[in-house]
Amino acid sequence: MFGTVAIVGVGLLGGSLGMALRGLARHRNGSRIADRVIGIARRPSTIQEALQIGALDEGGLDLAAAAGADLVVVATPVLSMAPLFRALAPHLTDGALVTDVGSTKAALMEQLPSLLPPGVHFVGSHPMAGSEKGGVLQSDPDLYVGARWVVTRSGTTSDEAVARVWALAEAVGSEPLALDPREHDEIVARTSHLPHIAASALAAAAAAGGIDTNQLGALAAGGFRDSTRIAAASPEMWRDICITNRAPLLAALRDLQLRLSEFETALVNGDGDSLLRSFECGQEGRRQIALAMPERMRPR
Amino acid sequence: MFGTVAIVGVGLLGGSLGMALRGLARHRNGSRIADRVIGIARRPSTIQEALQIGALDEGGLDLAAAAGADLVVVATPVLSMAPLFRALAPHLTDGALVTDVGSTKAALMEQLPSLLPPGVHFVGSHPMAGSEKGGVLQSDPDLYVGARWVVTRSGTTSDEAVARVWALAEAVGSEPLALDPREHDEIVARTSHLPHIAASALAAAAAAGGIDTNQLGALAAGGFRDSTRIAAASPEMWRDICITNRAPLLAALRDLQLRLSEFETALVNGDGDSLLRSFECGQEGRRQIALAMPERMRPR
């Protein structure tokens, strides 16, 4: 399907993609999606690890290694993408296709396409896969299986470029979905970015009451574990995501604050009816959203 | 270990306890903890289901069935316990031991012991086990295995009564822990009750932005699923828990609100450094608490 693919940024997403491109996902039965997978990272140790786990055919530290690739996938933190695209541009071959895996899309779709030379195609991607455990050593060739892969286009994106990224998403086992970048950002503000802020604030608040964390841990169980799981994710990555989706995220955050202040008022007043309504509202919101989740992600 | 045990309220906790008492937990290899397990519920269908899944030897709708039990375990919602104890009192045998499984302890420990006749012993319990999926049909004989089981006493509780509940906890596979009721409530306000409010408010806020829930669900993944899992729990049960732990929960909720307002200010100002610090604080709080969690509950 592809000749040479260059993956720039070899963390969990880049490493897992490399493994999938090399045919290691279960549904591929060893059948490769790309003839050659080149990884480019900042640290030699990352390339070493990526080669060891079978995520790459070759690796290097120089963006010049992307020359000759017919597909370049950029899998670095969102705020690093613009400078990286500028540095990458001189090395790209005419006709090459570039995509990113950034978690926000509107800011990137405004900025990135104009940084690439004419003759190079750009499509925005957001595969909805990941884990709070980052790093190339966590890579999993099946990471993308059953996940939604959002595909976004700018005014200059050709149908053919979109079709090739669509085919990439399907080949690694994902379910591609075309979305307007702003619409994407408003949705993920509520389904992904707000949960990260909530989990992080919750974990910080749990530890903030002056109670020894050993005592807290002794009584913490599955509810605490699961509701704060994503608080373990990379702070740098999530800073970047939040800073590039400020307006939709602020609107979502204020909806969360409003609901918490309703809980607060009900507790102050000892108002059981109001508490009941608030819990019912959360239960119903969760039920409706869960019903529409992709099969593999849906709660059992 | 016990002759006759009466379980009042046969939901997830009561049903699972019944199964464990009848020797169905894996570590018991069929060896029973009680000779006879009687269940008492409000609805005939509950008793039917409990008998079908092997949670009880006998069941009925009348509290008089608790007469002759040497151990009575009350597993009903927290606010129903006081009236239930009043109704139960005339049926209890001299020397009987009563415990509850309520998620809050201070209010119950003040109220419940005085409702029982002299000669009946009371120990407060809180097994830290459960699921957002309630009901007797969800029962699992291994539910209590590896879970912390908090044991609380009032001024009149005898050491012997504590020892018997301690032995019960160990027999079903739990790790008993003695705690002062107020101390227990302050801890679980942060590790259990606040997470339920946060998950519920988060699920409600996600659905509150005017975006179709089908679109939200299409882009929701593991982060949303896990951070809102406990929002699916029984609203009635959580109303009762919150209303009986108001002061500690309000303090915890205000810590959460403070942290969210820090995120809000950082987003308004586009302050990446502040966002980074907030995410780092959540990551560290989670790490410290997770380290101290019981082995079976700890994140992998």
Coordinates of C-alpha atoms in Angstrom, one line a residue:
Chain A
M1 CA 0.0 0.0 0.0
F2 CA 2.9 2.3 0.8
G3 CA 6.5 2.2 -0.2
T4 CA 8.5 4.1 2.4
V5 CA 6.8 5.5 5.5
A6 CA 8.7 7.9 7.8
I7 CA 7.4 8.2 11.3
V8 CA 8.6 11.4 13.0
G9 CA 8.3 11.0 16.8
V10 CA 8.5 7.4 18.0
G11 CA 6.5 7.3 21.2
L12 CA 3.4 5.1 21.9
L13 CA 1.5 6.2 18.9
G14 CA 4.5 6.3 16.5
G15 CA 5.9 3.0 17.7
S16 CA 2.5 1.2 17.6
L17 CA 1.9 2.6 14.0
G18 CA 5.4 1.3 13.0
M19 CA 4.5 -2.2 14.3
A20 CA 1.2 -2.1 12.5
L21 CA 2.8 -0.9 9.2
R22 CA 5.3 -3.8 9.5
G23 CA 2.4 -6.3 9.6
L24 CA 2.5 -7.1 13.3
A25 CA -1.1 -6.4 14.1
R26 CA -3.1 -9.6 14.6
H27 CA -5.6 -9.0 11.8
R28 CA -2.7 -8.5 9.3
N29 CA -1.2 -12.0 9.8
G30 CA 2.3 -10.6 9.0
S31 CA 1.2 -8.9 5.9
R32 CA 2.9 -5.5 5.7
I33 CA 1.3 -2.2 4.9
A34 CA 4.5 -0.4 4.1
D35 CA 7.7 -1.8 2.4
R36 CA 10.0 0.2 4.6
V37 CA 9.3 2.0 7.9
I38 CA 11.8 4.7 9.0
G39 CA 11.6 6.3 12.4
I40 CA 13.0 9.6 13.3
A41 CA 13.4 10.6 17.0
R42 CA 15.4 13.0 19.1
R43 CA 17.2 10.4 21.3
P44 CA 19.3 7.5 20.1
S45 CA 17.8 5.4 22.9
T46 CA 14.3 5.8 21.5
I47 CA 15.5 4.5 18.1
Q48 CA 17.3 1.6 19.8
E49 CA 14.1 0.6 21.7
A50 CA 11.9 1.0 18.6
L51 CA 14.2 -1.2 16.6
Q52 CA 14.3 -3.8 19.4
I53 CA 10.5 -4.1 19.6
G54 CA 10.1 -4.3 15.9
A55 CA 8.5 -0.9 15.3
L56 CA 11.0 0.2 12.6
D57 CA 13.1 -1.1 9.7
E58 CA 15.5 1.8 10.1
G59 CA 15.9 4.7 12.5
G60 CA 17.8 8.0 12.8
L61 CA 18.0 11.4 14.4
D62 CA 18.0 13.5 11.3
L63 CA 14.9 14.7 9.5
A64 CA 16.7 14.3 6.2
A65 CA 15.9 10.6 6.6
A66 CA 12.3 11.5 5.5
A67 CA 13.6 12.3 2.0
G68 CA 12.1 9.8 -0.4
A69 CA 9.2 8.8 1.9
D70 CA 5.9 8.7 0.1
L71 CA 4.1 9.0 3.5
V72 CA 5.3 11.0 6.5
V73 CA 3.4 10.6 9.8
V74 CA 4.2 13.2 12.5
A75 CA 3.5 11.8 16.0
T76 CA 5.0 14.5 18.3
P77 CA 3.3 16.7 20.9
V78 CA 0.9 19.2 19.3
L79 CA 2.9 22.4 20.1
S80 CA 6.1 20.9 18.6
M81 CA 4.5 20.3 15.2
A82 CA 4.8 23.8 13.6
P83 CA 8.6 24.1 14.1
L84 CA 9.0 20.5 13.1
F85 CA 7.1 21.0 9.9
R86 CA 9.3 24.0 9.1
A87 CA 12.4 21.9 9.6
L88 CA 10.9 18.9 7.7
A89 CA 9.8 20.9 4.6
P90 CA 13.1 21.1 2.7
H91 CA 13.5 17.3 2.9
L92 CA 10.1 16.3 1.5
T93 CA 9.8 14.7 -1.9
D94 CA 7.3 16.2 -4.5
G95 CA 4.1 14.2 -4.2
A96 CA 4.7 13.1 -0.7
L97 CA 1.7 12.8 1.7
V98 CA 2.1 14.1 5.2
T99 CA -0.3 13.5 8.1
D100 CA -0.2 14.1 11.9
V101 CA -1.8 12.4 14.8
G102 CA -2.4 15.5 16.9
S103 CA -5.3 15.5 19.4
T104 CA -6.5 18.9 18.4
K105 CA -7.2 19.8 14.8
A106 CA -8.4 23.4 14.1
A107 CA -5.2 25.2 15.1
L108 CA -3.0 22.6 13.3
M109 CA -5.1 22.7 10.1
E110 CA -4.8 26.5 10.0
Q111 CA -1.0 26.4 10.6
L112 CA 0.5 23.3 9.2
P113 CA -0.5 23.1 5.5
S114 CA 1.1 26.4 4.6
L115 CA 4.4 25.3 6.1
L116 CA 4.8 22.5 3.5
P117 CA 6.2 23.0 0.0
P118 CA 3.8 23.0 -3.0
G119 CA 3.4 19.5 -4.3
V120 CA 3.4 18.0 -0.8
H121 CA -0.1 16.9 0.4
F122 CA -1.4 17.3 3.9
V123 CA -4.3 15.6 5.7
G124 CA -5.0 16.0 9.4
S125 CA -5.5 12.8 11.5
H126 CA -6.6 12.0 15.0
P127 CA -6.6 8.4 15.8
M128 CA -8.5 8.1 19.1
A129 CA -6.1 5.6 20.6
G130 CA -3.6 6.0 23.4
S131 CA -2.9 5.2 27.0
E132 CA -1.8 7.0 30.1
K133 CA 1.4 5.0 29.8
G134 CA 3.3 6.7 27.0
G135 CA 6.7 5.9 25.5
V136 CA 7.8 3.6 22.7
L137 CA 8.2 0.6 25.0
Q138 CA 4.4 0.6 25.6
S139 CA 3.8 0.2 21.8
D140 CA 1.2 -2.3 20.7
P141 CA 0.6 -3.3 17.1
D142 CA -3.1 -3.7 17.9
L143 CA -3.4 -0.2 19.5
Y144 CA -5.4 1.2 16.5
V145 CA -7.7 -1.8 16.1
G146 CA -11.4 -0.8 16.7
A147 CA -10.4 2.9 17.4
R148 CA -12.0 5.8 15.6
W149 CA -9.5 7.6 13.3
V150 CA -10.7 11.2 12.5
V151 CA -9.6 12.5 9.1
T152 CA -9.7 16.3 8.6
R153 CA -9.0 18.4 5.4
S154 CA -8.1 22.0 4.7
G155 CA -9.1 23.9 1.6
T156 CA -6.2 22.6 -0.4
T157 CA -6.5 18.9 0.5
S158 CA -7.1 16.7 -2.5
D159 CA -9.6 13.8 -2.4
E160 CA -6.8 11.4 -3.3
A161 CA -4.8 12.4 -0.3
V162 CA -7.8 11.9 2.0
A163 CA -8.4 8.5 0.4
R164 CA -4.8 7.4 1.1
V165 CA -5.0 8.4 4.8
W166 CA -8.4 6.7 4.9
A167 CA -6.9 3.5 3.6
L168 CA -4.0 3.8 6.1
A169 CA -6.5 4.0 9.0
E170 CA -8.5 1.0 7.7
A171 CA -5.3 -1.0 7.2
V172 CA -4.2 -0.6 10.8
G173 CA -7.7 -1.7 11.9
S174 CA -9.3 1.7 12.7
E175 CA -12.7 3.1 11.8
P176 CA -12.0 6.3 9.8
L177 CA -14.4 9.3 10.1
A178 CA -14.3 12.6 8.2
L179 CA -14.9 15.6 10.4
D180 CA -14.6 19.4 10.2
P181 CA -11.6 20.4 12.4
R182 CA -13.6 22.8 14.6
E183 CA -16.4 20.2 15.1
H184 CA -13.8 17.6 16.0
D185 CA -12.3 20.0 18.6
E186 CA -15.6 20.8 20.2
I187 CA -16.5 17.1 20.6
V188 CA -13.1 15.9 22.0
A189 CA -13.1 18.9 24.4
R190 CA -16.0 17.1 26.1
T191 CA -15.1 13.4 25.5
S192 CA -11.3 13.6 26.0
H193 CA -9.9 16.9 27.1
L194 CA -12.4 17.7 29.9
P195 CA -12.0 14.1 31.3
H196 CA -8.2 14.7 31.5
I197 CA -8.7 17.9 33.4
A198 CA -11.3 16.4 35.7
A199 CA -9.2 13.3 36.5
S200 CA -6.2 15.4 37.2
A201 CA -8.0 17.9 39.4
L202 CA -9.7 14.9 41.2
A203 CA -6.4 13.2 41.9
A204 CA -4.9 16.5 43.2
A205 CA -7.9 17.2 45.3
A206 CA -7.9 13.7 46.8
A207 CA -4.3 14.2 48.0
A208 CA -4.9 17.8 49.1
G209 CA -6.9 17.4 52.4
G210 CA -3.9 16.9 54.7
I211 CA -4.6 13.2 55.0
D212 CA -1.5 10.9 54.6
T213 CA -1.5 9.4 51.1
N214 CA -0.8 6.0 52.6
Q215 CA -4.1 6.2 54.5
L216 CA -5.8 7.4 51.3
G217 CA -4.3 4.6 49.3
A218 CA -5.3 2.0 51.9
L219 CA -9.0 2.9 51.3
A220 CA -8.8 3.6 47.6
A221 CA -10.4 1.0 45.3
G222 CA -11.6 0.6 41.8
G223 CA -13.6 3.8 41.6
F224 CA -10.6 6.0 42.5
R225 CA -8.3 3.9 40.3
D226 CA -10.5 4.2 37.2
S227 CA -11.7 7.8 37.6
T228 CA -8.1 9.0 37.9
R229 CA -6.4 6.7 35.5
I230 CA -5.7 9.3 32.9
A231 CA -4.3 11.7 35.5
A232 CA -1.1 9.6 35.0
A233 CA -0.7 10.7 31.4
S234 CA 2.1 13.0 30.3
P235 CA 1.6 16.6 31.7
E236 CA 3.5 18.1 28.7
M237 CA 1.4 16.4 26.1
W238 CA -1.8 17.5 27.9
R239 CA -0.6 21.1 28.3
D240 CA -0.1 21.2 24.6
I241 CA -3.5 19.8 23.8
C242 CA -5.4 22.1 26.2
I243 CA -3.5 25.2 25.0
T244 CA -4.6 24.5 21.4
N245 CA -8.2 23.9 22.3
R246 CA -8.9 26.7 24.7
A247 CA -12.3 28.0 23.8
P248 CA -14.2 24.7 23.4
L249 CA -12.5 23.4 26.5
L250 CA -13.3 26.4 28.6
A251 CA -17.0 26.1 27.6
A252 CA -16.9 22.4 28.6
L253 CA -15.0 23.2 31.9
R254 CA -17.6 25.8 32.9
D255 CA -20.4 23.2 32.3
L256 CA -18.5 20.9 34.7
Q257 CA -18.0 23.7 37.3
L258 CA -21.7 24.5 37.1
R259 CA -22.6 20.8 37.8
L260 CA -20.2 20.7 40.7
S261 CA -21.7 23.8 42.2
E262 CA -25.1 22.2 42.0
F263 CA -23.7 19.3 44.0
E264 CA -22.1 21.8 46.4
T265 CA -25.4 23.7 47.0
A266 CA -27.2 20.4 47.5
L267 CA -24.7 19.3 50.1
V268 CA -24.8 22.6 51.9
N269 CA -28.6 22.4 52.1
G270 CA -28.7 18.7 52.8
D271 CA -31.0 18.5 49.8
G272 CA -31.3 14.8 48.9
D273 CA -33.7 15.4 46.1
S274 CA -31.3 17.7 44.3
L275 CA -28.4 15.2 44.9
L276 CA -30.5 12.5 43.4
R277 CA -31.3 14.6 40.3
S278 CA -27.7 15.4 39.8
F279 CA -26.6 11.8 40.0
E280 CA -29.5 10.8 37.7
C281 CA -28.3 13.5 35.2
G282 CA -24.8 12.1 35.2
Q283 CA -26.0 8.5 34.9
E284 CA -28.2 9.4 31.9
G285 CA -25.4 11.5 30.2
R286 CA -23.0 8.6 30.5
R287 CA -25.6 6.1 29.3
Q288 CA -26.4 8.0 26.2
I289 CA -22.8 8.6 25.2
A290 CA -21.7 5.1 26.0
L291 CA -24.4 3.7 23.7
A292 CA -22.9 5.5 20.8
M293 CA -19.3 4.5 21.5
P294 CA -17.4 2.3 19.1
E295 CA -17.9 -1.4 19.9
R296 CA -14.3 -2.0 21.2
M297 CA -14.4 1.1 23.5
R298 CA -17.9 0.7 24.8
P299 CA -18.4 -0.2 28.5
R300 CA -19.3 -3.9 29.2
Chain B
M1 CA -17.4 -20.2 61.9
F2 CA -21.0 -19.0 62.1
G3 CA -24.2 -21.0 62.6
T4 CA -27.0 -19.0 61.0
V5 CA -26.3 -15.7 59.2
A6 CA -29.1 -13.4 58.1
I7 CA -28.4 -11.0 55.3
V8 CA -30.9 -8.1 55.2
G9 CA -30.9 -6.5 51.7
V10 CA -29.8 -8.9 49.0
G11 CA -28.2 -6.7 46.3
L12 CA -24.7 -6.9 44.9
L13 CA -23.0 -6.8 48.4
G14 CA -25.5 -9.0 50.1
G15 CA -25.7 -11.5 47.3
S16 CA -21.9 -11.7 47.0
L17 CA -21.6 -12.1 50.7
G18 CA -24.1 -14.9 50.7
M19 CA -22.2 -16.8 48.0
A20 CA -18.9 -16.3 49.9
L21 CA -20.5 -17.5 53.2
R22 CA -21.8 -20.6 51.3
G23 CA -18.2 -21.4 50.3
L24 CA -18.4 -20.4 46.7
A25 CA -15.3 -18.1 46.7
R26 CA -12.4 -19.6 44.9
H27 CA -10.1 -19.6 47.9
R28 CA -12.7 -21.5 50.0
N29 CA -12.8 -24.5 47.7
G30 CA -16.4 -25.1 48.7
S31 CA -15.7 -24.8 52.4
R32 CA -18.6 -22.9 54.0
I33 CA -18.2 -20.0 56.4
A34 CA -21.8 -20.3 57.7
D35 CA -24.0 -23.3 58.2
R36 CA -27.1 -21.5 57.0
V37 CA -27.5 -18.3 55.1
I38 CA -30.9 -16.6 55.2
G39 CA -31.7 -13.6 53.0
I40 CA -34.4 -11.0 53.7
A41 CA -35.5 -8.7 50.9
R42 CA -38.4 -6.5 50.0
R43 CA -39.3 -8.1 46.7
P44 CA -40.0 -11.8 46.1
S45 CA -38.1 -11.6 42.8
T46 CA -34.9 -10.6 44.6
I47 CA -35.2 -13.7 46.8
Q48 CA -35.9 -15.9 43.7
E49 CA -32.8 -14.6 41.9
A50 CA -30.6 -14.9 45.0
L51 CA -31.7 -18.5 45.5
Q52 CA -31.1 -19.2 41.8
I53 CA -27.5 -18.0 41.8
G54 CA -26.7 -19.8 45.0
A55 CA -26.4 -16.8 47.3
L56 CA -28.8 -18.1 50.0
D57 CA -30.0 -21.3 51.6
E58 CA -33.3 -19.7 52.4
G59 CA -35.0 -16.4 51.8
G60 CA -38.0 -14.4 52.9
L61 CA -39.6 -11.0 53.0
D62 CA -40.2 -10.8 56.8
L63 CA -37.6 -9.5 59.2
A64 CA -38.8 -12.1 61.7
A65 CA -36.6 -14.6 59.7
A66 CA -33.6 -13.0 61.4
A67 CA -34.7 -14.5 64.7
G68 CA -32.1 -17.1 65.8
A69 CA -29.4 -15.8 63.6
D70 CA -26.1 -15.4 65.4
L71 CA -24.9 -12.9 62.8
V72 CA -27.0 -10.3 61.0
V73 CA -25.5 -8.4 58.1
V74 CA -27.5 -5.3 57.0
A75 CA -26.7 -4.5 53.4
T76 CA -29.3 -1.8 52.4
P77 CA -28.8 1.8 51.4
V78 CA -27.4 4.0 54.2
L79 CA -30.5 6.1 54.9
S80 CA -32.7 3.0 55.2
M81 CA -30.7 1.5 58.0
A82 CA -32.1 3.4 61.0
P83 CA -35.8 2.5 60.4
L84 CA -34.7 -1.0 59.4
F85 CA -32.8 -1.5 62.7
R86 CA -35.8 -0.3 64.6
A87 CA -38.0 -2.9 62.8
L88 CA -35.3 -5.6 63.2
A89 CA -34.7 -5.1 66.9
P90 CA -37.6 -7.1 68.4
H91 CA -36.6 -10.2 66.3
L92 CA -32.9 -10.4 67.4
T93 CA -31.7 -13.1 69.7
D94 CA -29.7 -12.2 72.8
G95 CA -26.0 -12.5 72.1
A96 CA -26.5 -11.9 68.3
L97 CA -23.9 -9.9 66.4
V98 CA -25.1 -7.2 63.9
T99 CA -23.0 -5.5 61.4
D100 CA -23.7 -3.2 58.4
V101 CA -21.9 -2.6 55.2
G102 CA -22.7 1.1 54.8
S103 CA -20.2 3.4 53.0
T104 CA -20.3 6.1 55.7
K105 CA -19.7 5.3 59.3
A106 CA -19.8 8.3 61.7
A107 CA -23.6 9.0 61.3
L108 CA -24.4 5.2 61.5
M109 CA -22.2 4.6 64.5
E110 CA -23.9 7.4 66.4
Q111 CA -27.4 6.2 65.5
L112 CA -27.5 2.4 65.1
P113 CA -26.1 0.9 68.3
S114 CA -28.8 2.5 70.5
L115 CA -31.6 1.1 68.3
L116 CA -30.6 -2.5 69.2
P117 CA -31.7 -4.2 72.4
P118 CA -29.2 -4.8 75.2
G119 CA -27.4 -8.1 74.7
V120 CA -27.1 -7.6 71.0
H121 CA -23.7 -6.5 69.7
F122 CA -23.0 -4.0 67.0
V123 CA -19.9 -3.5 64.9
G124 CA -19.7 -1.2 61.9
S125 CA -18.3 -2.5 58.6
H126 CA -17.4 -1.0 55.3
P127 CA -16.1 -3.5 52.8
M128 CA -14.4 -1.4 50.0
A129 CA -15.9 -3.6 47.3
G130 CA -18.7 -2.9 44.8
S131 CA -19.4 -2.1 41.2
E132 CA -21.4 0.5 39.2
K133 CA -23.5 -2.5 38.2
G134 CA -25.7 -3.2 41.2
G135 CA -28.3 -5.8 41.9
V136 CA -28.2 -9.4 43.1
L137 CA -27.7 -10.8 39.6
Q138 CA -24.3 -9.1 39.5
S139 CA -23.2 -11.0 42.6
D140 CA -19.7 -12.5 42.7
P141 CA -18.4 -14.8 45.4
D142 CA -14.9 -13.3 44.9
L143 CA -16.1 -9.7 45.2
Y144 CA -14.5 -9.3 48.6
V145 CA -11.2 -11.0 47.8
G146 CA -8.3 -8.5 48.2
A147 CA -10.6 -5.7 49.2
R148 CA -10.1 -3.6 52.3
W149 CA -12.8 -4.2 55.0
V150 CA -13.0 -1.3 57.4
V151 CA -14.1 -2.2 60.9
T152 CA -15.4 0.5 63.3
R153 CA -16.5 0.4 66.9
S154 CA -18.6 2.5 69.2
G155 CA -18.1 3.0 72.9
T156 CA -20.1 -0.1 73.7
T157 CA -18.5 -2.5 71.2
S158 CA -16.8 -5.5 72.8
D159 CA -13.4 -6.7 71.6
E160 CA -15.0 -10.1 71.0
A161 CA -17.6 -8.7 68.6
V162 CA -14.8 -6.9 66.7
A163 CA -12.9 -10.1 66.5
R164 CA -15.8 -12.0 65.0
V165 CA -16.4 -9.4 62.3
W166 CA -12.6 -9.3 61.7
A167 CA -12.7 -13.1 61.2
L168 CA -15.7 -12.8 58.8
A169 CA -13.8 -10.2 56.7
E170 CA -10.7 -12.5 56.5
A171 CA -12.8 -15.6 55.8
V172 CA -14.3 -13.9 52.6
G173 CA -10.8 -12.9 51.5
S174 CA -10.8 -9.2 52.6
E175 CA -8.1 -7.3 54.4
P176 CA -9.7 -6.0 57.7
L177 CA -8.6 -2.6 59.0
A178 CA -9.7 -0.9 62.2
L179 CA -10.5 2.8 61.9
D180 CA -12.2 5.5 63.8
P181 CA -15.6 6.3 62.1
R182 CA -14.8 10.0 61.5
E183 CA -11.4 9.2 60.2
H184 CA -12.9 6.6 57.8
D185 CA -15.4 9.2 56.5
E186 CA -12.8 11.8 55.9
I187 CA -10.7 9.4 53.9
V188 CA -13.5 7.9 51.8
A189 CA -14.8 11.4 51.1
R190 CA -11.7 11.9 49.0
T191 CA -11.1 8.4 47.6
S192 CA -14.6 7.3 46.9
H193 CA -17.4 9.9 47.4
L194 CA -15.7 12.8 45.6
P195 CA -14.8 10.5 42.6
H196 CA -18.5 9.6 42.3
I197 CA -19.5 13.3 42.3
A198 CA -16.7 14.1 39.8
A199 CA -17.6 11.3 37.5
S200 CA -21.2 12.2 37.6
A201 CA -20.7 15.9 37.0
L202 CA -18.2 15.1 34.2
A203 CA -20.7 12.8 32.4
A204 CA -23.4 15.4 32.7
A205 CA -21.1 18.2 31.5
A206 CA -19.9 16.1 28.5
A207 CA -23.5 15.7 27.4
A208 CA -24.4 19.4 28.2
G209 CA -22.8 21.3 25.3
G210 CA -25.6 20.9 22.8
I211 CA -23.7 18.3 20.8
D212 CA -25.6 15.2 19.8
T213 CA -24.7 12.4 22.1
N214 CA -24.2 10.1 19.0
Q215 CA -21.4 12.4 17.9
L216 CA -20.0 12.5 21.4
G217 CA -20.1 8.7 21.6
A218 CA -18.5 8.3 18.2
L219 CA -15.3 10.1 19.5
A220 CA -15.4 8.8 23.1
A221 CA -12.7 6.3 24.0
G222 CA -11.1 4.6 27.0
G223 CA -10.5 7.9 28.8
F224 CA -14.1 8.9 28.9
R225 CA -15.3 5.3 29.6
D226 CA -13.1 4.9 32.6
S227 CA -13.3 8.4 34.1
T228 CA -17.1 8.2 34.0
R229 CA -17.6 4.5 34.8
I230 CA -18.9 5.1 38.3
A231 CA -21.4 7.7 37.1
A232 CA -23.5 4.6 36.1
A233 CA -23.9 3.7 39.8
S234 CA -27.2 3.9 41.6
P235 CA -28.3 7.6 42.2
E236 CA -30.3 6.6 45.2
M237 CA -27.4 4.8 46.9
W238 CA -25.1 7.7 46.2
R239 CA -27.6 10.3 47.4
D240 CA -27.7 8.5 50.8
I241 CA -23.9 8.2 51.0
C242 CA -23.4 11.9 50.3
I243 CA -26.1 13.1 52.6
T244 CA -24.5 11.2 55.5
N245 CA -21.0 12.5 54.9
R246 CA -21.7 16.2 54.1
A247 CA -18.9 18.1 55.9
P248 CA -15.9 15.9 54.8
L249 CA -17.4 15.7 51.3
L250 CA -17.9 19.5 51.1
A251 CA -14.3 20.1 52.1
A252 CA -13.1 17.7 49.4
L253 CA -15.4 19.1 46.8
R254 CA -14.1 22.6 47.4
D255 CA -10.6 21.3 46.9
L256 CA -11.7 19.9 43.6
Q257 CA -13.4 23.2 42.6
L258 CA -10.3 25.1 43.5
R259 CA -8.1 23.0 41.3
L260 CA -10.6 23.3 38.4
S261 CA -10.6 27.1 38.8
E262 CA -6.8 26.9 38.5
F263 CA -7.2 25.1 35.2
E264 CA -9.9 27.6 34.2
T265 CA -7.6 30.6 34.9
A266 CA -4.7 29.0 33.0
L267 CA -6.9 28.4 30.0
V268 CA -8.3 31.9 30.0
N269 CA -4.7 33.3 30.2
G270 CA -3.3 30.7 27.8
D271 CA -0.8 30.0 30.6
G272 CA 1.0 26.8 29.6
D273 CA 3.3 26.7 32.6
S274 CA 0.3 26.8 34.9
L275 CA -1.4 24.1 33.0
L276 CA 1.7 22.0 33.2
R277 CA 2.0 22.5 37.0
S278 CA -1.7 21.5 37.4
F279 CA -1.3 18.3 35.4
E280 CA 1.9 17.5 37.3
C281 CA 0.1 18.0 40.6
G282 CA -2.6 15.6 39.5
Q283 CA -0.1 13.0 38.2
E284 CA 1.8 13.1 41.5
G285 CA -1.3 12.9 43.7
R286 CA -2.4 9.9 41.8
R287 CA 1.0 8.2 41.9
Q288 CA 1.3 8.6 45.6
I289 CA -2.2 7.3 46.4
A290 CA -1.9 4.4 43.9
L291 CA 1.4 3.2 45.5
A292 CA -0.5 2.7 48.7
M293 CA -3.5 0.9 47.3
P294 CA -4.2 -2.8 48.2
E295 CA -2.4 -5.1 45.7
R296 CA -5.6 -6.3 43.9
M297 CA -6.9 -2.7 43.4
R298 CA -3.7 -1.1 42.4
P299 CA -3.3 0.2 38.8
R300 CA -1.1 -2.1 36.6

